[in-house]
Coordinates of N, CA and C in Angstrom, one line a residue:
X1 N -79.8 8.7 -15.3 CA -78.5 8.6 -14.8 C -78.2 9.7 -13.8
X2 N -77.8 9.7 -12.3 CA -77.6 10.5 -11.5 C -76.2 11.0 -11.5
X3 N -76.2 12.3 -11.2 CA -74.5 12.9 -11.2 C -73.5 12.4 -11.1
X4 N -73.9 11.3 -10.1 CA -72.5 10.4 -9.5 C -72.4 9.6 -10.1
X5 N -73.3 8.7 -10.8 CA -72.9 7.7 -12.2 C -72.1 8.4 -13.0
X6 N -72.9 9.9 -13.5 CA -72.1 10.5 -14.7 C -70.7 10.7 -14.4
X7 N -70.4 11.1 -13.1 CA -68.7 11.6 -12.9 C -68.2 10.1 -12.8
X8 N -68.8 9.0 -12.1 CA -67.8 7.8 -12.3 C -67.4 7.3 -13.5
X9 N -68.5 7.1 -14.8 CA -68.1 6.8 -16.0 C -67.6 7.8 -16.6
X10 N -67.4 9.1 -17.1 CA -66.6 10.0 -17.2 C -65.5 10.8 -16.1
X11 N -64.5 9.4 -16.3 CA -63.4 10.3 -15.6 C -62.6 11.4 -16.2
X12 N -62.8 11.6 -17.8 CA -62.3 13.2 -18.3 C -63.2 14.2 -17.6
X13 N -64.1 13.9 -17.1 CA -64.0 15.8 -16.7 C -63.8 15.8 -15.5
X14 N -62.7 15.0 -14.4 CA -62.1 15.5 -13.4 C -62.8 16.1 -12.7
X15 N -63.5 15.2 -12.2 CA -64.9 15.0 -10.9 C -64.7 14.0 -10.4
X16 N -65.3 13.7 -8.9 CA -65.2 12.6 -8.5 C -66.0 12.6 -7.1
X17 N -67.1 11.3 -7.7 CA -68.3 11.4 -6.3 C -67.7 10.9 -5.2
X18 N -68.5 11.8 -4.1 CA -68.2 11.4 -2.7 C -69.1 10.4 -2.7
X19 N -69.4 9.5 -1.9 CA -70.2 8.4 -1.1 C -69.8 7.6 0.0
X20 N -70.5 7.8 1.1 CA -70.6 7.1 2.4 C -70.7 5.8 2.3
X21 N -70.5 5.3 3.0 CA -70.3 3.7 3.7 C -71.8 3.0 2.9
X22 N -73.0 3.5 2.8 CA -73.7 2.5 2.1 C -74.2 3.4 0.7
X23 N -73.4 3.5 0.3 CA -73.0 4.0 -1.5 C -73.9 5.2 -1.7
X24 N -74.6 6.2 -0.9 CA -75.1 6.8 -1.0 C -74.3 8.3 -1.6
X25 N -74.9 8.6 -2.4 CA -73.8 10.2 -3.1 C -74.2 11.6 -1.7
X26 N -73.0 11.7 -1.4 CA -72.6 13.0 -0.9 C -72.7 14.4 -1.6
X27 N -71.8 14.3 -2.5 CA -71.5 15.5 -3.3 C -70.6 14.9 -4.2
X28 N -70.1 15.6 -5.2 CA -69.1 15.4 -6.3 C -67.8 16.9 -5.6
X29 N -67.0 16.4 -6.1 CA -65.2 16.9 -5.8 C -64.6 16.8 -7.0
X30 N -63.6 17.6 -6.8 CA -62.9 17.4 -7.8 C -61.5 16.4 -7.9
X31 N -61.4 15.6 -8.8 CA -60.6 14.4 -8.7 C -58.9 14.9 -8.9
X32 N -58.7 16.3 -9.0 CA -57.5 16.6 -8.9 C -57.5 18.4 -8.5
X33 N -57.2 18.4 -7.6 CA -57.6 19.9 -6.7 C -56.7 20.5 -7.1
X34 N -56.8 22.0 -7.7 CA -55.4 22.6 -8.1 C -54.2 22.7 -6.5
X35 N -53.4 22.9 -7.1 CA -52.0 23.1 -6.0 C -52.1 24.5 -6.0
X36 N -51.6 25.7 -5.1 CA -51.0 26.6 -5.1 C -49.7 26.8 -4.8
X37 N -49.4 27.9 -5.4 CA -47.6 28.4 -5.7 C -46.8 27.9 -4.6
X38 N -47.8 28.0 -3.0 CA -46.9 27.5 -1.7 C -46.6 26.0 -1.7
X39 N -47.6 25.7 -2.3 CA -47.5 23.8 -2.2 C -46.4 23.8 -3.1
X40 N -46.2 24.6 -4.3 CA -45.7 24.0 -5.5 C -44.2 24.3 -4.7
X41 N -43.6 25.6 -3.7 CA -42.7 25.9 -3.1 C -42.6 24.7 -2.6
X42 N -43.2 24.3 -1.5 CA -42.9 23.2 -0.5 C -42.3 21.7 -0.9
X43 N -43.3 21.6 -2.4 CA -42.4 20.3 -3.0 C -41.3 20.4 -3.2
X44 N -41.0 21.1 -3.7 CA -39.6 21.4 -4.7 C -38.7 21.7 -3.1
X45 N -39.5 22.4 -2.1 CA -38.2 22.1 -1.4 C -37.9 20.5 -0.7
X46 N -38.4 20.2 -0.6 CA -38.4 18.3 -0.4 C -37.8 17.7 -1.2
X47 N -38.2 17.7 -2.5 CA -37.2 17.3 -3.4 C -35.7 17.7 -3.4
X48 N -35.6 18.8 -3.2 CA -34.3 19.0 -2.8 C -33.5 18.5 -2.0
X49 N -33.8 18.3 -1.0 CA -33.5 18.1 0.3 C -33.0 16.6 0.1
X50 N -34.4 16.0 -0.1 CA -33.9 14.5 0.0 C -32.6 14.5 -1.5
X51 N -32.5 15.1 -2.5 CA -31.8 15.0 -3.3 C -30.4 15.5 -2.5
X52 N -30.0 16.2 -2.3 CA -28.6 17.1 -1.2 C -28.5 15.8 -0.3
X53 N -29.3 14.9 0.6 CA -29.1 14.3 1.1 C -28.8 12.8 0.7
X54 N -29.5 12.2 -0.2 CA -28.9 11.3 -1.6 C -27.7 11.7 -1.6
X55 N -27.2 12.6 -2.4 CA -26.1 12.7 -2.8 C -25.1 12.5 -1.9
X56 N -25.3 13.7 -0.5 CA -24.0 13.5 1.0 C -23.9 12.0 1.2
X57 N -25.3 11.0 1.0 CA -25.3 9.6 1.4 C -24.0 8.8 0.5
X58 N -24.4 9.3 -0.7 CA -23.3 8.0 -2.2 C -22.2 8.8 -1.5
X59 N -21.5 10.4 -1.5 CA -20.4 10.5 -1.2 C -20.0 10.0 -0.1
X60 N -20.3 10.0 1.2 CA -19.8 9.7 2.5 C -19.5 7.8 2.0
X61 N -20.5 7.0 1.5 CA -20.4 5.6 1.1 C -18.6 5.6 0.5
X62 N -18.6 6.7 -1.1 CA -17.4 6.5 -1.2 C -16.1 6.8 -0.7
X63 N -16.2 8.2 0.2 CA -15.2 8.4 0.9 C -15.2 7.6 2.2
X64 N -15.9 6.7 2.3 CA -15.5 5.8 3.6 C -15.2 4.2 3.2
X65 N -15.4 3.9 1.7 CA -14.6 3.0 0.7 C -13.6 3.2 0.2
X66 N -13.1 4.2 0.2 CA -11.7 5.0 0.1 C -10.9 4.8 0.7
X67 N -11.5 5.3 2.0 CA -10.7 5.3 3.1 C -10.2 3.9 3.1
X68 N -11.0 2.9 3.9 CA -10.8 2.0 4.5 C -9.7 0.9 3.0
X69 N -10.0 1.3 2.1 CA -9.3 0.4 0.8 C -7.7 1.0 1.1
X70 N -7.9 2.1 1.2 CA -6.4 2.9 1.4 C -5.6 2.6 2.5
X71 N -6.5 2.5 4.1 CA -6.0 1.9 5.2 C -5.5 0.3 4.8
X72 N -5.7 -0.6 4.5 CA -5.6 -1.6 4.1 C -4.8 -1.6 3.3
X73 N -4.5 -1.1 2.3 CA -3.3 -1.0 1.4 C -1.9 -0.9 2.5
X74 N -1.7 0.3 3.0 CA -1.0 0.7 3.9 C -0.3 -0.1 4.6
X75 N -1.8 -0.8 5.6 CA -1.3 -1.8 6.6 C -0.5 -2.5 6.1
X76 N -1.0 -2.6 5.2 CA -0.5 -4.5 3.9 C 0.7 -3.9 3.7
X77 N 1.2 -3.2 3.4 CA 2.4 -2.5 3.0 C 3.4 -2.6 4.2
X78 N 3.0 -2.2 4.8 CA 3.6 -1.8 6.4 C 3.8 -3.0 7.0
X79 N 2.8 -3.9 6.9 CA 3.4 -5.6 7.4 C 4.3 -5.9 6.6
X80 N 4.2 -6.1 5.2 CA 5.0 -6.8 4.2 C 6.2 -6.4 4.5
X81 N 6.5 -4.5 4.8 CA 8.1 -4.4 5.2 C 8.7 -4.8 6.3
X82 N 8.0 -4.7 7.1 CA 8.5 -5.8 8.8 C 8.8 -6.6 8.1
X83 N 7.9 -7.5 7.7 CA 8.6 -9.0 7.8 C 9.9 -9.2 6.8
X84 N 10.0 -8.6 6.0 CA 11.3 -8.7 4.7 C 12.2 -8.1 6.1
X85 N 12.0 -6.9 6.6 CA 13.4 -6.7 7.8 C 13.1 -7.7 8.8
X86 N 12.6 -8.6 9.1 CA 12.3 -9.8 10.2 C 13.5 -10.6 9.3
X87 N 13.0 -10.9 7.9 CA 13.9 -12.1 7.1 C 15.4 -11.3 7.3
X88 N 15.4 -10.4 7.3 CA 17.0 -9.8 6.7 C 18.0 -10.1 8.0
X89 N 17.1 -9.7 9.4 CA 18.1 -9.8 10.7 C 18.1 -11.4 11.1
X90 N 17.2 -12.1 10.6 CA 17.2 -13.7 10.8 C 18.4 -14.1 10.1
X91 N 18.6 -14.3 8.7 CA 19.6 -13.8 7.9 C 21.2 -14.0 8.6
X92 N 21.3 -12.5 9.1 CA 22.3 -11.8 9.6 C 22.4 -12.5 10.7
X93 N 21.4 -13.3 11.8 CA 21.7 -13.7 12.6 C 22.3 -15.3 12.2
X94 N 21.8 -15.7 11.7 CA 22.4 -17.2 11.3 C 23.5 -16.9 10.5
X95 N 23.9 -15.9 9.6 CA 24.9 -15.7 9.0 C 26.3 -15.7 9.8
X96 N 25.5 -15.2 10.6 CA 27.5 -14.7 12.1 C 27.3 -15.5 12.9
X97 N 26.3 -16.9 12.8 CA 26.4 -17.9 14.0 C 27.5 -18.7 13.0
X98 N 27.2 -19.0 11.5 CA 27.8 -20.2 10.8 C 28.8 -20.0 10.3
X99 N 29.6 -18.5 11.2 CA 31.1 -17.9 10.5 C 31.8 -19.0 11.2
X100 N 33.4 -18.7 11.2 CA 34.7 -19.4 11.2 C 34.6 -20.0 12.5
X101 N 34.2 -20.9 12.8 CA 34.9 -21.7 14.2 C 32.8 -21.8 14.8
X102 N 31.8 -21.6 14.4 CA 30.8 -21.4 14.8 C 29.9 -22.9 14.7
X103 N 28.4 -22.6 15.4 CA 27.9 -24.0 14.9 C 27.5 -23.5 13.3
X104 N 26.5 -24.4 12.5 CA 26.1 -24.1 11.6 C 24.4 -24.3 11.5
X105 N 23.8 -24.3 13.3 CA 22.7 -24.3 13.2 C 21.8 -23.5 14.5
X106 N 20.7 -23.2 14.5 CA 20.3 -22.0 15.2 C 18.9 -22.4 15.8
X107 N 18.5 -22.6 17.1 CA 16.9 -23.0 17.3 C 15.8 -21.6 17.1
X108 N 15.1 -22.3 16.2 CA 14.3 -21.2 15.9 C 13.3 -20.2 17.1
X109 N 13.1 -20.7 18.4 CA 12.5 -19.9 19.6 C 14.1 -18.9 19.4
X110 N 14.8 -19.5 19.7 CA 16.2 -19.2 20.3 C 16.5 -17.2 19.5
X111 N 16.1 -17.6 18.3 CA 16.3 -16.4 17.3 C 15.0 -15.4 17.7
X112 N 14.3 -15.6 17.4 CA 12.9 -14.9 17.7 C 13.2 -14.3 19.3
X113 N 13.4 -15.0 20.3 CA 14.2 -14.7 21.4 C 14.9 -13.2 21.4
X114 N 16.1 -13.4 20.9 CA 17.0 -12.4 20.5 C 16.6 -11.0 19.6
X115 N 16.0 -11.5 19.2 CA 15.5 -10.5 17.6 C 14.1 -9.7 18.5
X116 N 13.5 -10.1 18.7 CA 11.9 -9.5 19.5 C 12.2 -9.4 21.1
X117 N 11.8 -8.3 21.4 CA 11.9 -7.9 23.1 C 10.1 -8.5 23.8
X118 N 10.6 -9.0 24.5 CA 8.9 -10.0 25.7 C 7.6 -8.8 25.1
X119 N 8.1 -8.0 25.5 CA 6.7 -7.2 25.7 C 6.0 -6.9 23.9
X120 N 7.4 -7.1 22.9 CA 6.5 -7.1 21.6 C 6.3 -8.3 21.2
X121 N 6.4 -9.4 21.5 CA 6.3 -10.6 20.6 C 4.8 -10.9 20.9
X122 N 3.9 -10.6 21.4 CA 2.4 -11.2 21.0 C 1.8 -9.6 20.0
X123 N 2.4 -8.8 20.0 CA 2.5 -7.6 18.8 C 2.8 -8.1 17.8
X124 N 4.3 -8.8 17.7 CA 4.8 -9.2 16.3 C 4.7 -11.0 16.4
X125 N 3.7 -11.8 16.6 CA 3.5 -12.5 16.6 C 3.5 -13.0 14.8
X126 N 2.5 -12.3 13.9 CA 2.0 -12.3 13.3 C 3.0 -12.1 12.4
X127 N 3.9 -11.1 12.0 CA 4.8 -11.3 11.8 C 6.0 -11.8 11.9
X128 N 6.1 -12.4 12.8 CA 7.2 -13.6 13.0 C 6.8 -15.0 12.1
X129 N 5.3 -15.3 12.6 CA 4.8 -16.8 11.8 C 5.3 -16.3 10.2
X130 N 4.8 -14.8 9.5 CA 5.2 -14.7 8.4 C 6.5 -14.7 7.2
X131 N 7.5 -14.5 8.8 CA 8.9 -14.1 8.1 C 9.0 -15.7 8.1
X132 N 8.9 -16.3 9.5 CA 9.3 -17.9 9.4 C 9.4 -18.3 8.1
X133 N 7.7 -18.7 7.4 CA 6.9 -18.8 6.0 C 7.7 -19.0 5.2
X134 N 7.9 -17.6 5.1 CA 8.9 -17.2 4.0 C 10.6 -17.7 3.7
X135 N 11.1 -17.7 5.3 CA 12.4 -18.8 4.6 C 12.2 -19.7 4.5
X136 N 11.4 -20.2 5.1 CA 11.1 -21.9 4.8 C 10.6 -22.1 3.2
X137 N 10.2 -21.5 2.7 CA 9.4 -22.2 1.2 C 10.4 -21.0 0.2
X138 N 10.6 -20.3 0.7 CA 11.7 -19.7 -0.4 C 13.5 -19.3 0.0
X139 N 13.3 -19.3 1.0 CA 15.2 -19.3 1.4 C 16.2 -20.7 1.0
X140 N 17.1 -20.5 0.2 CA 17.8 -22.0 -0.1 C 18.7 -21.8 0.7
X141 N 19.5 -21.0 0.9 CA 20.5 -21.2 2.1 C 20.4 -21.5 3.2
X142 N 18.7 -21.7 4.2 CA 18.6 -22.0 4.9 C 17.5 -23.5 5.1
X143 N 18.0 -24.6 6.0 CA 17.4 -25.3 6.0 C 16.8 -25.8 7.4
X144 N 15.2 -26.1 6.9 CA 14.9 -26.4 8.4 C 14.3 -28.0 9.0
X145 N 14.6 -27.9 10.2 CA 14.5 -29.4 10.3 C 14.2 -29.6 11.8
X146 N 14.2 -31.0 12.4 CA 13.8 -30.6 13.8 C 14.7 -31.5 14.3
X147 N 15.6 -31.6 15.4 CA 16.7 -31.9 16.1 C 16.4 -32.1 17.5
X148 N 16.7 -33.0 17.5 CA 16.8 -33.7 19.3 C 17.8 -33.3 20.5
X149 N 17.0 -32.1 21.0 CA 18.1 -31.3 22.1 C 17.8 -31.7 23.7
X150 N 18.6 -32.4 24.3 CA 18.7 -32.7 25.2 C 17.1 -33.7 26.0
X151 N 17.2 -34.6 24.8 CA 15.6 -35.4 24.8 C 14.6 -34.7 23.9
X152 N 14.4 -33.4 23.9 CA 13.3 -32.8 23.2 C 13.5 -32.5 21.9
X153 N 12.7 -32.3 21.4 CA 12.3 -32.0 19.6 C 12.6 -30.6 19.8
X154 N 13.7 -30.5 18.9 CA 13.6 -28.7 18.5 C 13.8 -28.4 17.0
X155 N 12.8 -27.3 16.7 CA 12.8 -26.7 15.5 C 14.3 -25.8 15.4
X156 N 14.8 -26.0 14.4 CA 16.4 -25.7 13.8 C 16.3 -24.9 12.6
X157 N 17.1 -23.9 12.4 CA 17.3 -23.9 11.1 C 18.9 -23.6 10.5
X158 N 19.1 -24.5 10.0 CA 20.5 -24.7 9.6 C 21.0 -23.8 8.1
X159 N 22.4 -23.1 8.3 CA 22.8 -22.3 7.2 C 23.6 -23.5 6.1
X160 N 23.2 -23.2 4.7 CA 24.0 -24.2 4.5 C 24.5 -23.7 3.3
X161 N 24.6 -22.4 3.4 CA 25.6 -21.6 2.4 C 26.9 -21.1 3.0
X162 N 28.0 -21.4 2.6 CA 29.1 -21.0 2.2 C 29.2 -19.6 3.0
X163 N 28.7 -19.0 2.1 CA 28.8 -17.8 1.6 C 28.0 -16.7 2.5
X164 N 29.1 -15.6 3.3 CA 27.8 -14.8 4.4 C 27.2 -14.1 4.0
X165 N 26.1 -13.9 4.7 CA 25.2 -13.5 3.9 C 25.3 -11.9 4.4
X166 N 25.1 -10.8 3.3 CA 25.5 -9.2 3.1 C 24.1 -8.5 2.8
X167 N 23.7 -7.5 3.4 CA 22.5 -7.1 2.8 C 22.5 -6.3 1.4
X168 N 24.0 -6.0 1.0 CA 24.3 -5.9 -0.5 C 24.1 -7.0 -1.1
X169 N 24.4 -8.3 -0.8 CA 24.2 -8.7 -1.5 C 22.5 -9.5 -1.9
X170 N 21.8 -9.0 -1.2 CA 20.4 -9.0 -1.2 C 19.6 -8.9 -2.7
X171 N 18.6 -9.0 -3.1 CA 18.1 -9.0 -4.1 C 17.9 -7.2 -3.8
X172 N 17.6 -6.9 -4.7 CA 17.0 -5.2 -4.9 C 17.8 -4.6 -4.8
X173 N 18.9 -5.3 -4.0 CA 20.0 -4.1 -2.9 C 21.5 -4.1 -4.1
X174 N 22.1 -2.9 -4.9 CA 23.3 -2.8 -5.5 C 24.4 -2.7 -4.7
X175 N 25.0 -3.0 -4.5 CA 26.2 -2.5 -3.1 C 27.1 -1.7 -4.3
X176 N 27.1 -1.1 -5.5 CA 27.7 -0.2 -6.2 C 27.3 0.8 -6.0
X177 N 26.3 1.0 -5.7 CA 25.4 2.3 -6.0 C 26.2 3.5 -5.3
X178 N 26.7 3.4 -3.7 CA 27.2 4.3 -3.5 C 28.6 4.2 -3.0
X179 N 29.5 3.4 -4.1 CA 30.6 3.3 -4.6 C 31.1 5.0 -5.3
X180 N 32.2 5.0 -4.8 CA 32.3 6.6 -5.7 C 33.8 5.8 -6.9
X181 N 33.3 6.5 -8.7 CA 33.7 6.4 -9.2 C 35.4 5.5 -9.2
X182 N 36.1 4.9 -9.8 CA 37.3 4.5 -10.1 C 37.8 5.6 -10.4
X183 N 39.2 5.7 -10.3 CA 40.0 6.5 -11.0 C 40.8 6.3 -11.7
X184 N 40.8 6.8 -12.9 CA 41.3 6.0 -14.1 C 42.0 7.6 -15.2
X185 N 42.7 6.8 -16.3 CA 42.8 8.5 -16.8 C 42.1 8.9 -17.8
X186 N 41.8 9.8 -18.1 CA 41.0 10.0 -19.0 C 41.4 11.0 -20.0
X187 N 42.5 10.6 -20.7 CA 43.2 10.9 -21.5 C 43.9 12.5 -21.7
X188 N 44.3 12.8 -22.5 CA 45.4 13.9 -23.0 C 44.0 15.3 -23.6
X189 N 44.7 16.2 -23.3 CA 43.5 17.3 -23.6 C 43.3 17.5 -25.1
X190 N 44.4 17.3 -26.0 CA 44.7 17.4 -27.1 C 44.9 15.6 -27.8
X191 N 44.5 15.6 -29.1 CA 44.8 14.6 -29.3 C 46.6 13.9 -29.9
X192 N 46.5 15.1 -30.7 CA 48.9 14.7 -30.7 C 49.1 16.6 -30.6
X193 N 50.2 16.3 -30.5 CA 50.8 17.7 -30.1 C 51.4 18.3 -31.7
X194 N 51.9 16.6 -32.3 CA 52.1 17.1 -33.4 C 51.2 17.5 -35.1
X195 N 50.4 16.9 -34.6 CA 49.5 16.8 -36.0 C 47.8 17.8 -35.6
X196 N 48.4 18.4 -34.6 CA 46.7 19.5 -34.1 C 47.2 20.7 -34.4
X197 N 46.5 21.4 -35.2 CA 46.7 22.3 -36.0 C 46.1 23.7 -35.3
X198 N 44.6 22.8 -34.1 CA 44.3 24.6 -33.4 C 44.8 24.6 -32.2
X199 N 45.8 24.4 -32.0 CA 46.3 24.8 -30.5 C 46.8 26.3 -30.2
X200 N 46.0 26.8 -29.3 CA 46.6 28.2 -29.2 C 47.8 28.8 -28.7
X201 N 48.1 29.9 -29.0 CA 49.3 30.4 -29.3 C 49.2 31.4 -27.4
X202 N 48.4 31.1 -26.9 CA 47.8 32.3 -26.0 C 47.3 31.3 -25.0
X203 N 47.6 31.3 -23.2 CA 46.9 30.7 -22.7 C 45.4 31.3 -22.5
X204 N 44.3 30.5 -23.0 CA 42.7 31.2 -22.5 C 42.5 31.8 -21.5
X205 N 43.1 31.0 -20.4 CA 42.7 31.7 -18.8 C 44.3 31.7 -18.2
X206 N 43.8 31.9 -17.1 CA 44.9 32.3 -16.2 C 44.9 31.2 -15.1
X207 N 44.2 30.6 -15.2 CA 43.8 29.8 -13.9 C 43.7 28.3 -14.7
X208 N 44.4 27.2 -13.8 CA 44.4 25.7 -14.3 C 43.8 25.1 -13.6
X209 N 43.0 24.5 -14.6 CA 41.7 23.0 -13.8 C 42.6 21.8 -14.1
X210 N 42.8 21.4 -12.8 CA 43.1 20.1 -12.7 C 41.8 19.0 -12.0
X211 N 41.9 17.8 -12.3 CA 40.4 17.0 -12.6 C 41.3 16.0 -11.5
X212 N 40.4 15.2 -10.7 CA 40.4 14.1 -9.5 C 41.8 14.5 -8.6
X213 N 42.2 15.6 -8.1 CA 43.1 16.4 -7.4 C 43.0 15.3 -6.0
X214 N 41.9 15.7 -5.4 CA 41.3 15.0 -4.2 C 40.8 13.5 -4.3
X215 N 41.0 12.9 -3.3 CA 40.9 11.9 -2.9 C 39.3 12.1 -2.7
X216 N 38.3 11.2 -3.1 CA 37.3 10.9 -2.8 C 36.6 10.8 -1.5
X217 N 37.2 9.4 -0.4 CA 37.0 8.7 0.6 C 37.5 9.7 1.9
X218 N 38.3 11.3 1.6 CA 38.9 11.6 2.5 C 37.8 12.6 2.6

């Protein structure tokens, strides 16, 4: 058996024949060549590297999933309050069309018109179709319908509440809140004059607190 057989069927002793293109043995090598200290440096710095860079990769992924979830939130936020102040002045505008001696119905261009300046309405486009939405499938005091103005079809929306409409009286909105107190009395300092036994004989102070002196509203 020649050397190169013996290192191929003994792969424990970590040799390994060389042989050319028609199987002829070269020499035997070693099937695992020691490393030195510099190699062993050089890995570990690579390892590193790609690891520091791994890592900046998952962070930058989640601070830029962050971001963009948080922009989004925002927006969504920030549309949702336009359009509730879109519903509130629509509202207020049909509310002071259907007062005392008024019609009781409003063309919907006609409002949007009034409410939105030219140069923002393909801006608030988007929220206009939204506020629409919303009185239509949840406003009961207003109803909408389409009316025949002067031959043409027009979109209307008719108030058919009574009652004008107040942004106190709005859902969320308390119109008490910044009501200042009633004034009322709030009784006697003592409870009887004749049956209180620790009333002193001595005024405490020198000086008299009198309570709701001033007028509130002035």
């Amino acid at each position: 058996m020649t050397l190169g057989k013996l290192a191929e069927l003994n792969s424990i002793l970590g040799l390994r024949a060389e042989r050319n293109d028609d199987k002829a043995l070269l020499g035997i090598a070693l099937a695992s060549p020691p490393m030195y200290i510099l190699c062993h440096i050089t890995a570990a710095i690579y390892s590193f590297f790609y690891l520091v860079v791994g890592l900046i990769t998952v962070c930058l992924a989640f601070f830029l999933t962050y971001y963009c979830v948080n922009y989004y939130r925002q927006k969504k936020d920030l549309e949702n309050q336009q359009v509730y102040e879109m519903v509130e002045q629509i509202l207020e505008v049909l509310s002071e069309v259907a007062g005392p001696g008024g019609k009781d119905h409003v063309a919907v261009n006609h409002i949007r018109d009034s409410l939105i300046n030219p140069r923002e309405r393909n801006a608030k486009r988007d929220i206009w179709k939204k506020a629409v939405m919303f009185i239509n499938k949840y406003e009961s005091r207003i109803r909408y319908e389409i009316e025949n103005v002067h031959g043409e079809d027009c979109e209307i929306w008719r108030w058919t509440s009574g009652v004008p409409h107040s942004p106190s009286n709005s859902p969320g909105n308390d119109g008490s809140s910044n009501r200042p107190p009633a004034k009322m009395w709030q009784g006697q300092a003592f409870e009887s004059l004749e049956t209180t036994h620790n009333l002193p004989n001595v005024s405490p102070t020198s000086c008299l607190k009198i309570r709701n002196m001033f007028d509130c509203d002035v």
